[in-house]
Tab-separated table of C-alpha atoms and ligand atoms in Angstrom:
chain	number	residue	atom	x	y	z
K	1	MET	CA	-40.466	56.363	112.465
K	2	ILE	CA	-38.470	56.970	109.552
K	3	ILE	CA	-35.644	54.541	109.007
K	4	VAL	CA	-32.976	56.539	106.615
K	5	MET	CA	-30.827	54.376	104.765
K	6	LYS	CA	-27.093	55.373	103.974
K	7	GLU	CA	-26.437	56.421	100.288
K	8	GLY	CA	-25.845	53.272	98.292
K	9	ALA	CA	-26.891	50.875	100.800
K	10	PRO	CA	-27.117	47.498	99.137
K	11	LYS	CA	-30.471	45.565	98.737
K	12	GLU	CA	-29.626	43.005	101.392
K	13	GLN	CA	-29.594	45.636	104.096
K	14	ILE	CA	-32.812	47.328	103.011
K	15	GLU	CA	-34.252	44.007	103.207
K	16	HIS	CA	-33.132	43.067	106.588
K	17	ILE	CA	-34.522	46.495	107.644
K	18	ILE	CA	-37.801	45.474	106.213
K	19	ASP	CA	-37.935	42.239	108.069
K	20	ARG	CA	-36.946	43.687	111.208
K	21	ILE	CA	-39.750	46.145	111.182
K	22	LYS	CA	-42.291	43.276	110.357
K	23	GLU	CA	-40.939	41.425	113.325
K	24	LEU	CA	-41.335	44.378	115.681
K	25	GLY	CA	-45.005	44.430	114.709
K	26	TYR	CA	-44.906	47.564	112.179
K	27	THR	CA	-45.858	47.910	108.375
K	28	PRO	CA	-42.858	49.059	106.156
K	29	HIS	CA	-43.296	51.548	103.753
K	30	PRO	CA	-39.970	51.591	101.670
K	31	ILE	CA	-39.358	54.689	99.313
K	32	TYR	CA	-36.781	53.842	96.834
K	33	GLY	CA	-35.144	57.512	96.073
K	34	GLU	CA	-32.458	58.243	93.428
K	35	GLN	CA	-29.705	58.846	96.159
K	36	ARG	CA	-31.068	56.793	99.022
K	37	THR	CA	-33.791	54.711	100.423
K	38	VAL	CA	-36.007	55.505	103.510
K	39	VAL	CA	-38.310	53.099	104.883
K	40	GLY	CA	-41.165	54.237	107.224
K	41	ALA	CA	-42.355	52.169	109.792
K	42	ILE	CA	-45.968	52.580	110.464
K	43	GLY	CA	-48.086	51.059	113.262
K	44	ASP	CA	-49.073	51.632	116.925
K	45	GLU	CA	-47.651	54.930	118.363
K	46	ARG	CA	-47.076	53.370	121.697
K	47	GLY	CA	-43.980	50.876	121.349
K	48	LYS	CA	-42.325	53.167	118.484
K	49	PHE	CA	-39.088	53.386	120.873
K	50	ARG	CA	-38.337	49.619	119.745
K	51	LEU	CA	-37.861	50.699	116.449
K	52	GLU	CA	-34.817	53.213	117.612
K	53	SER	CA	-32.615	50.052	117.983
K	54	LEU	CA	-32.533	49.718	114.279
K	55	ALA	CA	-30.037	52.789	114.057
K	56	SER	CA	-27.199	50.401	114.853
K	57	ALA	CA	-28.343	47.813	112.039
K	58	PRO	CA	-25.867	47.756	109.006
K	59	GLY	CA	-26.496	50.520	106.308
K	60	VAL	CA	-28.891	52.661	108.644
K	61	GLU	CA	-27.844	56.463	108.593
K	62	VAL	CA	-30.309	57.500	111.013
K	63	VAL	CA	-33.706	56.840	112.466
K	64	MET	CA	-36.125	59.618	113.234
K	65	PRO	CA	-39.823	60.154	114.255
K	66	ILE	CA	-42.315	61.166	111.822
K	67	LEU	CA	-43.872	64.311	113.344
K	68	LYS	CA	-47.253	64.856	111.603
K	69	PRO	CA	-50.162	62.595	112.481
K	70	TYR	CA	-50.668	62.034	108.557
K	71	LYS	CA	-47.707	59.778	108.153
K	72	LEU	CA	-47.896	58.112	104.661
K	73	VAL	CA	-49.524	61.334	102.725
K	74	GLY	CA	-47.270	64.098	104.538
K	75	MET	CA	-44.215	65.260	103.294
K	76	GLU	CA	-41.726	63.670	105.767
K	77	LEU	CA	-41.474	60.180	104.349
K	78	LYS	CA	-42.152	61.256	100.682
K	79	THR	CA	-41.156	64.414	99.183
K	80	GLU	CA	-41.593	63.837	95.426
K	81	PRO	CA	-45.072	64.566	94.306
K	82	THR	CA	-47.550	61.458	93.596
K	83	VAL	CA	-48.140	60.650	90.225
K	84	ILE	CA	-50.985	58.135	89.586
K	85	LYS	CA	-51.407	56.241	86.049
K	86	ILE	CA	-54.706	55.762	85.025
K	87	GLY	CA	-54.575	54.042	81.699
K	88	LYS	CA	-52.296	56.095	79.446
K	89	HIS	CA	-53.296	59.038	81.625
K	90	SER	CA	-51.440	60.166	84.656
K	91	VAL	CA	-52.561	62.420	87.535
K	92	GLY	CA	-50.330	64.848	89.255
K	93	SER	CA	-48.239	65.481	86.402
K	94	LYS	CA	-47.831	68.008	83.666
K	95	GLU	CA	-50.972	66.658	82.503
K	96	PHE	CA	-54.110	68.404	83.784
K	97	MET	CA	-56.839	66.228	84.805
K	98	LEU	CA	-60.498	67.249	83.272
K	99	ILE	CA	-63.226	65.494	84.809
K	100	ALA	CA	-66.644	66.279	83.327
K	101	GLY	CA	-70.280	65.079	83.305
K	102	PRO	CA	-73.815	65.314	84.877
K	103	CYS	CA	-74.235	65.049	88.651
K	104	SER	CA	-76.211	61.664	88.286
K	105	VAL	CA	-76.655	59.378	85.682
K	106	GLU	CA	-80.280	59.681	84.589
K	107	SER	CA	-80.648	57.624	81.423
K	108	ARG	CA	-78.316	56.094	78.827
K	109	GLU	CA	-79.330	58.875	76.169
K	110	GLN	CA	-78.201	61.699	78.729
K	111	LEU	CA	-75.124	60.234	79.659
K	112	ILE	CA	-73.922	59.061	76.299
K	113	SER	CA	-74.580	62.502	74.490
K	114	THR	CA	-72.770	64.360	77.583
K	115	ALA	CA	-69.912	61.754	77.337
K	116	LYS	CA	-69.283	62.657	73.603
K	117	ALA	CA	-69.656	66.403	74.146
K	118	VAL	CA	-67.226	66.668	77.202
K	119	LYS	CA	-64.642	64.305	75.268
K	120	LYS	CA	-64.981	66.674	72.112
K	121	ALA	CA	-63.994	69.540	74.634
K	122	GLY	CA	-61.041	67.814	76.012
K	123	ALA	CA	-62.014	66.280	79.064
K	124	GLN	CA	-60.376	62.726	79.707
K	125	TYR	CA	-62.733	61.596	82.337
K	126	LEU	CA	-66.466	61.269	82.752
K	127	ARG	CA	-68.196	61.811	85.825
K	128	GLY	CA	-72.046	60.933	86.646
K	129	GLY	CA	-73.176	59.475	90.050
K	130	ALA	CA	-75.058	56.193	90.066
K	131	PHE	CA	-75.336	56.100	93.799
K	132	LYS	CA	-76.289	59.404	95.177
K	133	PRO	CA	-75.504	60.853	98.725
K	134	ARG	CA	-78.561	63.155	98.734
K	135	THR	CA	-79.284	65.392	101.806
K	136	SER	CA	-83.229	64.486	101.291
K	137	PRO	CA	-84.170	60.714	101.497
K	138	TYR	CA	-87.056	61.981	99.181
K	139	SER	CA	-84.604	63.127	96.482
K	140	PHE	CA	-83.410	60.855	93.591
K	141	GLN	CA	-81.061	58.318	94.664
K	142	GLY	CA	-79.307	57.404	91.480
K	143	LEU	CA	-79.716	54.274	89.224
K	144	GLU	CA	-77.350	52.080	91.132
K	145	GLU	CA	-75.943	49.289	89.180
K	146	ASP	CA	-77.786	50.056	85.979
K	147	GLY	CA	-76.106	53.432	86.146
K	148	LEU	CA	-72.592	51.796	86.409
K	149	LYS	CA	-73.541	49.878	83.204
K	150	ILE	CA	-74.424	53.138	81.514
K	151	LEU	CA	-70.959	54.399	82.698
K	152	LYS	CA	-68.921	51.319	81.195
K	153	GLU	CA	-70.802	51.714	77.869
K	154	ALA	CA	-70.199	55.630	77.652
K	155	SER	CA	-66.475	54.695	78.476
K	156	GLU	CA	-66.317	52.130	75.529
K	157	ILE	CA	-68.009	54.445	72.935
K	158	THR	CA	-65.595	57.369	73.906
K	159	GLY	CA	-62.522	56.056	75.898
K	160	LEU	CA	-63.133	58.578	78.535
K	161	LYS	CA	-61.995	57.113	82.218
K	162	ILE	CA	-64.981	56.891	84.552
K	163	VAL	CA	-65.197	58.582	87.808
K	164	THR	CA	-68.073	57.523	90.182
K	165	GLU	CA	-68.908	57.854	93.693
K	166	VAL	CA	-69.237	54.777	96.397
K	167	ILE	CA	-71.327	55.463	99.210
K	168	THR	CA	-71.179	52.293	101.420
K	169	PRO	CA	-68.511	49.717	102.105
K	170	THR	CA	-70.884	46.973	100.767
K	171	ASP	CA	-70.603	48.410	97.411
K	172	VAL	CA	-66.855	49.049	97.182
K	173	LEU	CA	-66.306	45.800	94.980
K	174	LEU	CA	-69.149	46.502	92.685
K	175	VAL	CA	-68.403	50.002	91.805
K	176	SER	CA	-64.418	49.132	91.205
K	177	LYS	CA	-65.383	46.622	88.713
K	178	TYR	CA	-67.206	49.614	86.467
K	179	ALA	CA	-65.200	52.629	87.901
K	180	ASP	CA	-61.439	53.660	86.928
K	181	VAL	CA	-61.570	56.227	89.824
K	182	LEU	CA	-63.739	55.736	93.000
K	183	GLN	CA	-65.028	58.755	94.397
K	184	VAL	CA	-65.703	59.232	98.206
K	185	GLY	CA	-68.292	62.327	98.542
K	186	ALA	CA	-68.145	65.254	100.928
K	187	ARG	CA	-70.732	63.731	103.081
K	188	ASN	CA	-68.777	60.505	103.546
K	189	MET	CA	-65.002	61.872	104.047
K	190	ALA	CA	-65.128	60.755	107.708
K	191	ASN	CA	-66.703	57.330	106.918
K	192	PHE	CA	-63.843	55.536	108.295
K	193	ALA	CA	-65.187	51.924	107.491
K	194	LEU	CA	-65.569	53.117	103.853
K	195	LEU	CA	-62.167	54.446	103.600
K	196	LYS	CA	-60.651	51.497	105.175
K	197	ASP	CA	-62.196	49.413	102.508
K	198	LEU	CA	-60.814	51.755	99.871
K	199	GLY	CA	-57.597	51.024	101.064
K	200	LYS	CA	-57.844	47.551	100.069
K	201	ILE	CA	-58.508	47.988	96.322
K	202	ASN	CA	-56.223	48.573	93.733
K	203	LYS	CA	-57.949	51.625	91.858
K	204	PRO	CA	-57.337	55.269	92.620
K	205	VAL	CA	-59.667	57.138	94.898
K	206	MET	CA	-60.795	60.613	94.642
K	207	LEU	CA	-61.364	61.993	98.043
K	208	LYS	CA	-63.691	65.197	98.562
K	209	ARG	CA	-63.071	67.574	101.521
K	210	GLY	CA	-65.922	67.407	103.961
K	211	MET	CA	-68.407	70.416	104.370
K	212	ALA	CA	-67.133	70.868	107.795
K	213	ALA	CA	-63.609	69.497	107.478
K	214	THR	CA	-60.402	71.072	108.201
K	215	ILE	CA	-57.621	70.634	105.812
K	216	LYS	CA	-55.882	68.218	108.590
K	217	ASP	CA	-59.313	66.186	108.724
K	218	LEU	CA	-59.013	65.791	104.993
K	219	LEU	CA	-55.342	64.657	105.220
K	220	MET	CA	-56.312	62.179	107.884
K	221	ALA	CA	-59.116	60.761	106.000
K	222	ALA	CA	-56.464	60.202	103.281
K	223	GLU	CA	-54.272	58.713	105.640
K	224	TYR	CA	-57.147	56.120	106.594
K	225	ILE	CA	-56.826	54.973	102.968
K	226	ALA	CA	-53.024	54.954	102.753
K	227	SER	CA	-52.771	53.004	105.782
K	228	GLU	CA	-54.551	50.125	104.279
K	229	GLY	CA	-52.158	49.746	101.319
K	230	ASN	CA	-53.751	52.108	98.494
K	231	SER	CA	-51.514	55.525	97.798
K	232	ASP	CA	-53.342	56.172	94.842
K	233	ILE	CA	-55.716	58.957	96.252
K	234	ILE	CA	-56.622	62.453	94.378
K	235	LEU	CA	-57.754	65.012	96.649
K	236	CYS	CA	-60.567	67.326	95.963
K	237	GLU	CA	-61.255	70.870	97.329
K	238	ARG	CA	-65.330	71.368	96.705
K	239	GLY	CA	-65.974	74.359	99.190
K	240	ILE	CA	-66.802	74.352	102.625
K	241	ARG	CA	-69.765	75.693	104.805
K	242	THR	CA	-69.516	79.133	106.229
K	243	PHE	CA	-71.880	81.866	107.251
K	244	GLU	CA	-71.815	82.929	103.440
K	245	SER	CA	-75.387	81.984	101.849
K	246	ALA	CA	-74.825	83.984	98.493
K	247	THR	CA	-73.154	80.599	97.315
K	248	ARG	CA	-73.892	77.129	97.906
K	249	ASN	CA	-70.359	76.662	99.617
K	250	THR	CA	-67.257	78.815	99.813
K	251	LEU	CA	-64.371	77.574	97.458
K	252	ASP	CA	-61.439	77.551	99.840
K	253	LEU	CA	-58.693	77.890	97.097
K	254	SER	CA	-55.999	78.624	99.574
K	255	ALA	CA	-56.126	74.830	100.543
K	256	VAL	CA	-54.679	73.914	97.215
K	257	PRO	CA	-51.423	75.274	97.668
K	258	LEU	CA	-51.412	74.687	101.386
K	259	ILE	CA	-52.443	70.841	100.727
K	260	LYS	CA	-49.278	70.915	98.169
K	261	LYS	CA	-46.856	72.076	101.112
K	262	LEU	CA	-48.277	69.433	103.341
K	263	CYS	CA	-49.029	66.325	101.255
K	264	HIS	CA	-47.534	64.791	97.971
K	265	LEU	CA	-51.007	63.965	96.748
K	266	PRO	CA	-52.620	65.538	93.559
K	267	VAL	CA	-55.381	68.206	94.620
K	268	ILE	CA	-58.144	68.997	92.337
K	269	VAL	CA	-61.055	71.397	92.381
K	270	ASP	CA	-64.619	71.092	91.870
K	271	PRO	CA	-66.156	74.471	91.228
K	272	SER	CA	-69.463	73.233	90.801
K	273	HIS	CA	-70.478	71.981	94.221
K	274	ALA	CA	-68.310	74.825	95.493
K	275	THR	CA	-70.344	77.560	94.040
K	276	GLY	CA	-73.747	75.908	93.020
K	277	ALA	CA	-73.935	78.548	90.465
K	278	ARG	CA	-73.362	77.875	86.861
K	279	ASP	CA	-71.946	81.467	85.917
K	280	LEU	CA	-69.362	81.051	88.600
K	281	VAL	CA	-67.925	77.749	87.282
K	282	ALA	CA	-65.594	79.469	84.723
K	283	PRO	CA	-63.988	82.145	86.790
K	284	MET	CA	-63.327	79.718	89.669
K	285	SER	CA	-61.887	77.250	87.203
K	286	LYS	CA	-59.261	79.566	85.948
K	287	ALA	CA	-58.708	80.563	89.436
K	288	ALA	CA	-58.011	76.860	90.358
K	289	VAL	CA	-55.565	76.437	87.559
K	290	ALA	CA	-53.842	79.618	88.597
K	291	CYS	CA	-53.398	78.175	91.963
K	292	GLY	CA	-51.797	75.188	90.953
K	293	ALA	CA	-54.563	72.616	91.051
K	294	ASP	CA	-53.712	69.300	89.270
K	295	GLY	CA	-57.388	69.159	87.749
K	296	LEU	CA	-61.071	70.013	87.781
K	297	MET	CA	-64.206	68.477	88.360
K	298	ILE	CA	-67.065	70.125	86.463
K	299	GLU	CA	-70.805	69.110	86.004
K	300	VAL	CA	-72.216	69.259	82.543
K	301	HIS	CA	-75.606	68.416	81.631
K	302	PRO	CA	-77.390	68.397	78.034
K	303	ASN	CA	-80.468	69.668	79.682
K	304	PRO	CA	-80.146	71.420	83.256
K	305	GLU	CA	-83.570	72.644	83.528
K	306	LYS	CA	-84.722	68.811	83.435
K	307	ALA	CA	-81.676	67.502	85.465
K	308	PHE	CA	-82.478	65.071	88.379
K	309	SER	CA	-80.091	66.941	90.581
K	310	ASP	CA	-77.648	69.997	90.622
K	311	GLY	CA	-79.171	71.677	87.473
K	312	ALA	CA	-78.410	75.253	88.259
K	313	GLN	CA	-74.632	74.322	88.766
K	314	SER	CA	-74.577	72.416	85.595
K	315	LEU	CA	-72.909	73.867	82.531
K	316	LEU	CA	-74.544	73.329	78.822
K	317	PRO	CA	-72.074	71.357	76.713
K	318	ASP	CA	-71.310	74.491	74.575
K	319	GLN	CA	-70.417	76.459	77.885
K	320	PHE	CA	-67.980	73.662	78.835
K	321	MET	CA	-66.635	73.565	75.067
K	322	GLU	CA	-66.086	77.344	75.490
K	323	LEU	CA	-64.605	77.024	79.281
K	324	THR	CA	-61.962	74.397	78.046
K	325	LYS	CA	-60.816	76.645	75.053
K	326	GLU	CA	-60.346	79.727	77.380
K	327	LEU	CA	-58.510	77.009	80.214
K	328	LYS	CA	-55.911	76.167	77.894
K	329	LYS	CA	-54.714	79.548	77.708
K	330	TYR	CA	-54.381	79.359	81.648
K	331	LEU	CA	-52.878	75.950	81.172
K	332	VAL	CA	-50.107	77.306	79.488
K	333	LEU	CA	-48.941	79.797	82.004
K	334	GLU	CA	-48.847	77.123	84.518
K	335	GLY	CA	-46.735	74.728	82.254
K	336	ARG	CA	-49.571	71.977	81.954
K	337	GLU	CA	-51.773	70.601	79.234
K	338	LEU	CA	-54.781	68.738	78.756
E	1	LIG	C1	-70.960	64.948	93.696
E	1	LIG	O1	-69.526	65.101	93.149
E	1	LIG	O2	-71.459	64.360	92.755
E	1	LIG	C2	-71.177	64.889	94.825
E	1	LIG	C3	-72.261	64.602	95.703
E	1	LIG	O3	-70.560	66.488	95.574
E	1	LIG	P1	-70.286	66.585	97.183
E	1	LIG	O4	-69.878	65.071	97.877
E	1	LIG	O5	-68.865	67.215	96.928
E	1	LIG	O6	-71.170	67.045	97.393
E	2	LIG	MN1	-73.933	67.036	92.206
């Protein structure tokens, strides 16, 4: 339910409502707007009629149900876009989020040389998997904590913020010691135990759309994280599986403007996993900017031929540099900057 306070309702009346929501067994989510405050009361659907009595409390304008199942990430409770602060950067603002780096952390040399190159080209974030969720158990699984240490060192050298994947609830605290943004991969989008644990930390989460997930499934996965208290969530469209086999996945760019109508969270695009093909990364990156994405995540490798994973879709550092130059023109058209 949403409890809409009257314009200018004093602090005591808002606090009273928050206390009453708690007494009724719900979690209050106050949103302090310029004009008025609204308080979401989230919890068991079955007893929500009890919240209706709050309509007669002092300072309350109206009590209404939240109609969408994604209550916290939807637009009914909060209509302003969410801006996530990460150091001096902010995601979901005029500043465009550019994440680049290899699929996997393979060695110190590989990661640090890539970090320096992507930094020079304009990226603010370095990606690289230390825990790899591979389709085959016989493929490279990642350097684990040693990989996280290399990421940290690359961050100290370049100033880039780290985006890296966590694949099990057990590793959430370990990964959050090293990462600035914790990535949930497509294969884990519906791992609700992992999502709940990520809801309890105070680091941003980048949630990738599952290969066979609808937009509603993605928003419900984000709701799992938000319902535990962490609303710093970045959604990532990375392509879905369709009957088309000419590309690795099918990049659903219409998801970007549609999600932005349904949800206040920032949305970025991963054209590397979406296409699986190096030559398609640049055109789809430009298209992502044009359809309103808040950022891009692009795989870059100094020697794609020898990459432990995803070499075929990785750009060479020079190609990434060329792409960011081109992208800047598109960003101007969209009123954005790197
Ligand atoms: C990745 O970004 O490294 C990755 C594994 O991507 P996805 O989860 O989208 O397949
Ligand atoms: Mn990859």
